[in-house]
Tab-separated table of C-alpha atoms in Angstrom:
chain	number	residue	atom	x	y	z
A	1	ASP	CA	177.894	-26.801	250.574
A	2	ILE	CA	174.795	-28.331	249.414
A	3	VAL	CA	174.518	-31.521	251.184
A	4	MET	CA	172.790	-34.590	249.865
A	5	THR	CA	170.538	-37.378	251.441
A	6	GLN	CA	169.146	-40.586	250.250
A	7	SER	CA	166.441	-42.944	251.451
A	8	PRO	CA	166.072	-45.561	252.169
A	9	ASP	CA	169.676	-46.674	253.445
A	10	SER	CA	168.846	-50.175	251.962
A	11	LEU	CA	166.057	-52.038	250.457
A	12	SER	CA	165.378	-55.657	249.399
A	13	VAL	CA	163.680	-56.238	246.298
A	14	SER	CA	162.238	-59.206	244.305
A	15	LEU	CA	163.350	-59.727	240.942
A	16	GLY	CA	160.928	-57.903	238.223
A	17	GLU	CA	159.678	-55.556	240.919
A	18	ARG	CA	160.048	-51.716	240.559
A	19	THR	CA	162.474	-50.164	242.956
A	20	THR	CA	162.621	-46.371	243.910
A	21	ILE	CA	165.438	-44.375	245.499
A	22	ASN	CA	164.901	-40.957	246.901
A	23	CYS	CA	167.694	-38.102	246.979
A	24	LYS	CA	167.097	-34.784	248.457
A	25	SER	CA	169.203	-31.793	248.478
A	26	SER	CA	169.732	-29.175	251.236
A	27	GLN	CA	169.316	-26.505	248.654
A	28	SER	CA	167.900	-26.488	245.007
A	29	VAL	CA	170.484	-27.616	242.477
A	30	PHE	CA	168.480	-26.407	239.629
A	31	TYR	CA	170.164	-23.627	237.947
A	32	SER	CA	168.128	-21.271	235.500
A	33	SER	CA	171.159	-20.286	233.549
A	34	LYS	CA	171.406	-23.941	232.128
A	35	ASN	CA	167.728	-24.815	232.913
A	36	LYS	CA	168.898	-27.848	234.406
A	37	SER	CA	169.371	-29.728	237.669
A	38	TYR	CA	172.931	-30.620	238.217
A	39	LEU	CA	172.050	-33.975	239.676
A	40	ALA	CA	173.561	-37.655	238.444
A	41	TRP	CA	173.223	-41.026	239.734
A	42	TYR	CA	175.766	-43.595	240.040
A	43	GLN	CA	175.963	-47.496	240.583
A	44	GLN	CA	178.583	-49.348	242.301
A	45	LYS	CA	178.704	-52.937	242.244
A	46	PRO	CA	180.672	-54.900	245.043
A	47	GLY	CA	184.519	-54.420	244.225
A	48	GLN	CA	184.067	-52.157	241.165
A	49	PRO	CA	184.325	-48.427	240.766
A	50	PRO	CA	180.952	-46.601	240.397
A	51	LYS	CA	179.640	-46.233	237.004
A	52	MET	CA	177.470	-43.190	236.010
A	53	LEU	CA	173.872	-43.758	235.057
A	54	ILE	CA	172.194	-40.669	235.027
A	55	TYR	CA	173.030	-37.001	234.624
A	56	TRP	CA	170.892	-33.566	234.379
A	57	ALA	CA	168.354	-35.533	236.682
A	58	SER	CA	167.096	-37.551	234.114
A	59	THR	CA	169.371	-38.032	231.160
A	60	ARG	CA	170.573	-41.782	230.760
A	61	LYS	CA	173.959	-42.253	229.765
A	62	SER	CA	174.680	-44.035	226.475
A	63	GLY	CA	174.342	-47.683	227.006
A	64	VAL	CA	172.549	-47.723	230.378
A	65	PRO	CA	169.418	-50.100	230.200
A	66	ASP	CA	166.263	-48.235	229.705
A	67	ARG	CA	164.907	-49.914	233.008
A	68	PHE	CA	166.762	-47.056	234.749
A	69	SER	CA	165.287	-43.707	235.027
A	70	GLY	CA	165.749	-40.456	236.963
A	71	SER	CA	163.298	-37.855	237.530
A	72	GLY	CA	162.895	-34.471	239.790
A	73	SER	CA	163.940	-31.088	240.216
A	74	GLY	CA	164.974	-28.498	242.489
A	75	THR	CA	165.557	-30.392	245.750
A	76	ASP	CA	163.814	-33.809	245.345
A	77	PHE	CA	164.967	-36.450	243.103
A	78	THR	CA	164.209	-40.153	242.214
A	79	LEU	CA	166.009	-42.973	240.594
A	80	THR	CA	163.688	-45.768	239.516
A	81	ILE	CA	164.347	-49.206	238.368
A	82	SER	CA	161.631	-50.403	236.633
A	83	SER	CA	161.878	-54.046	236.674
A	84	LEU	CA	164.892	-55.227	239.092
A	85	GLN	CA	167.407	-57.545	237.505
A	86	ALA	CA	170.166	-59.656	239.597
A	87	GLU	CA	172.761	-57.641	237.950
A	88	ASP	CA	171.479	-54.601	239.504
A	89	VAL	CA	172.409	-55.461	242.870
A	90	ALA	CA	174.597	-52.623	243.961
A	91	VAL	CA	174.840	-49.502	245.915
A	92	TYR	CA	173.361	-46.296	244.310
A	93	TYR	CA	174.705	-42.633	244.996
A	94	CYS	CA	173.025	-39.401	243.895
A	95	GLN	CA	175.467	-36.431	243.552
A	96	HIS	CA	175.089	-32.759	242.810
A	97	TYR	CA	177.777	-31.510	240.546
A	98	TYR	CA	177.441	-27.667	240.709
A	99	GLY	CA	180.308	-25.794	242.439
A	100	THR	CA	181.655	-28.169	244.976
A	101	PRO	CA	180.087	-31.658	244.344
A	102	PHE	CA	178.721	-33.851	246.982
A	103	PHE	CA	177.614	-37.398	246.806
A	104	GLY	CA	174.612	-38.669	249.033
A	105	PRO	CA	175.435	-41.338	251.480
A	106	GLY	CA	174.348	-44.433	249.203
A	107	THR	CA	171.290	-46.787	248.920
A	108	LYS	CA	172.162	-50.416	249.057
A	109	VAL	CA	169.861	-52.564	246.696
A	110	ASP	CA	169.768	-56.442	246.971
A	111	ILE	CA	167.667	-59.188	246.071
A	112	LYS	CA	164.810	-60.418	248.400
B	1	GLU	CA	188.203	-46.727	224.784
B	2	VAL	CA	188.508	-44.502	227.844
B	3	GLN	CA	191.198	-45.953	230.224
B	4	LEU	CA	192.226	-44.399	233.598
B	5	VAL	CA	194.943	-46.129	235.517
B	6	GLU	CA	196.009	-45.022	239.070
B	7	SER	CA	199.126	-45.819	240.913
B	8	GLY	CA	201.244	-44.816	243.692
B	9	GLY	CA	198.996	-45.938	246.603
B	10	GLY	CA	200.463	-47.680	249.633
B	11	LEU	CA	200.969	-47.529	253.493
B	12	VAL	CA	202.201	-44.391	254.885
B	13	LYS	CA	202.633	-43.239	258.594
B	14	PRO	CA	200.356	-40.107	259.962
B	15	GLY	CA	201.997	-36.906	258.783
B	16	GLY	CA	203.592	-38.591	255.869
B	17	SER	CA	203.265	-37.754	252.317
B	18	LEU	CA	202.403	-39.721	249.135
B	19	ARG	CA	201.951	-39.054	245.295
B	20	LEU	CA	199.312	-40.635	243.301
B	21	SER	CA	199.266	-40.788	239.342
B	22	CYS	CA	196.629	-41.337	237.104
B	23	ALA	CA	197.505	-42.221	233.476
B	24	ALA	CA	194.629	-41.400	230.884
B	25	SER	CA	194.129	-42.715	227.365
B	26	GLY	CA	191.238	-43.005	224.767
B	27	PHE	CA	190.175	-39.269	224.863
B	28	ASN	CA	191.694	-35.773	224.167
B	29	PHE	CA	193.321	-35.520	227.761
B	30	PRO	CA	194.321	-31.958	227.038
B	31	LYS	CA	190.909	-30.811	226.982
B	32	ALA	CA	189.523	-32.770	230.016
B	33	TRP	CA	188.865	-31.566	233.381
B	34	MET	CA	189.866	-33.991	235.778
B	35	SER	CA	188.756	-35.181	239.208
B	36	TRP	CA	189.666	-37.258	242.118
B	37	VAL	CA	187.267	-39.016	244.288
B	38	ARG	CA	187.821	-41.060	247.384
B	39	GLN	CA	186.064	-43.885	249.216
B	40	ALA	CA	186.849	-44.887	252.900
B	41	PRO	CA	186.882	-48.936	253.516
B	42	GLY	CA	182.922	-49.489	253.488
B	43	LYS	CA	181.879	-46.023	253.134
B	44	GLY	CA	180.518	-43.771	250.531
B	45	LEU	CA	182.046	-41.600	248.160
B	46	GLU	CA	183.614	-38.266	248.861
B	47	TRP	CA	184.746	-35.771	246.202
B	48	VAL	CA	188.322	-34.677	246.840
B	49	GLY	CA	189.112	-32.141	244.118
B	50	ARG	CA	189.612	-31.337	240.248
B	51	ILE	CA	191.706	-29.644	237.996
B	52	LYS	CA	190.580	-27.705	235.019
B	53	ASN	CA	192.176	-28.226	231.360
B	54	LYS	CA	194.928	-25.462	230.763
B	55	ALA	CA	192.544	-23.596	228.197
B	56	ASP	CA	190.252	-22.930	231.215
B	57	ASP	CA	193.274	-21.680	233.230
B	58	GLY	CA	194.197	-25.067	234.787
B	59	THR	CA	193.245	-24.046	238.153
B	60	THR	CA	192.216	-26.601	241.249
B	61	ASP	CA	189.786	-26.909	243.596
B	62	TYR	CA	189.464	-28.916	246.927
B	63	ALA	CA	187.000	-30.204	249.324
B	64	ALA	CA	187.270	-28.601	252.524
B	65	PRO	CA	188.709	-31.863	254.670
B	66	VAL	CA	191.617	-31.762	252.228
B	67	LYS	CA	192.518	-28.083	251.283
B	68	GLY	CA	195.826	-27.125	251.917
B	69	ARG	CA	197.192	-30.694	252.434
B	70	PHE	CA	196.333	-32.152	249.008
B	71	SER	CA	197.214	-30.774	245.315
B	72	ILE	CA	196.281	-31.877	241.918
B	73	SER	CA	198.726	-31.193	238.938
B	74	ARG	CA	198.589	-32.580	235.479
B	75	ASP	CA	201.209	-33.132	232.757
B	76	ASP	CA	199.397	-33.335	229.387
B	77	ALA	CA	202.578	-34.290	227.644
B	78	LYS	CA	202.178	-37.501	229.412
B	79	ASN	CA	198.671	-37.849	229.628
B	80	THR	CA	198.836	-37.726	233.501
B	81	ILE	CA	197.588	-36.262	236.541
B	82	TYR	CA	198.730	-36.401	239.839
B	83	LEU	CA	197.426	-36.006	243.601
B	84	GLN	CA	200.143	-34.886	246.036
B	85	LEU	CA	198.903	-36.020	249.568
B	86	ASN	CA	200.609	-34.187	252.430
B	87	SER	CA	200.168	-34.275	256.098
B	88	LEU	CA	198.130	-37.347	255.875
B	89	LYS	CA	195.823	-38.533	258.712
B	90	THR	CA	194.282	-41.770	259.600
B	91	GLU	CA	190.929	-40.684	258.073
B	92	ASP	CA	192.585	-40.205	254.622
B	93	THR	CA	192.632	-43.860	254.512
B	94	ALA	CA	190.769	-44.641	251.286
B	95	VAL	CA	190.551	-46.033	247.725
B	96	TYR	CA	191.560	-42.871	245.492
B	97	TYR	CA	189.653	-42.951	242.209
B	98	CYS	CA	190.774	-40.620	239.199
B	99	THR	CA	187.590	-39.682	237.067
B	100	MET	CA	187.088	-37.676	233.785
B	101	GLY	CA	184.924	-34.503	234.502
B	102	ALA	CA	184.862	-31.664	236.599
B	103	GLY	CA	182.475	-32.937	239.248
B	104	LEU	CA	180.185	-35.184	236.881
B	105	SER	CA	182.385	-38.139	236.881
B	106	ASP	CA	181.710	-39.854	233.350
B	107	TYR	CA	184.365	-42.278	233.816
B	108	TRP	CA	186.396	-43.815	236.643
B	109	GLY	CA	189.590	-45.788	237.092
B	110	GLN	CA	189.794	-48.771	239.167
B	111	GLY	CA	191.347	-46.965	242.297
B	112	THR	CA	194.536	-47.183	244.482
B	113	LEU	CA	194.464	-47.902	247.921
B	114	VAL	CA	196.109	-45.345	250.476
B	115	THR	CA	196.300	-46.547	254.016
B	116	VAL	CA	197.386	-44.265	256.765
B	117	SER	CA	198.552	-45.942	259.855
B	118	SER	CA	201.350	-45.954	262.351
């Protein structure tokens, strides 16, 4: 199985600041047959189910604010929040979804 | 609007069984691949398993920790999927979410809590 790791475990960020979360897979999640990386990002606010933000590593789901962006390929990926808003307080998970899906352990983001 | 509504959770003793249901609406359910994801209290997300649509042979896949104990089925006439949980262990205690998608979970239900305790 492909295992996902994330860093940092948590971070405190001032409103309006840039936030970067890293995700690493134990093997490449890029598949040449599709020419895509099977990597998604989810946001889970307290007491709510997760919500998909990004898929194919960098495609934003419709309706997701453009301050959220994803990048990376192969084994190293990044979720960036360009300007943190109060409503972005949440735990963020990366996930690979090829074969047996696997989530990262999550990164908790709160306001400094 | 896509809606997924889980039900059937509750308290069960170790070794017991439970069947969860997920009623879907707002999309072409017979064409959808569906999954279950769980989250232990205060912990992260764990993919449990999925079921393909019947056109893609309707087969199921499971995560290693639940393989042989859990099974997923679907009733396209009722727009519902099920998760049968057998031989439950205390470590199966979690909120179980129904999601639309094979692995990439586009939409999620609110979840149903399963507590395994003596």
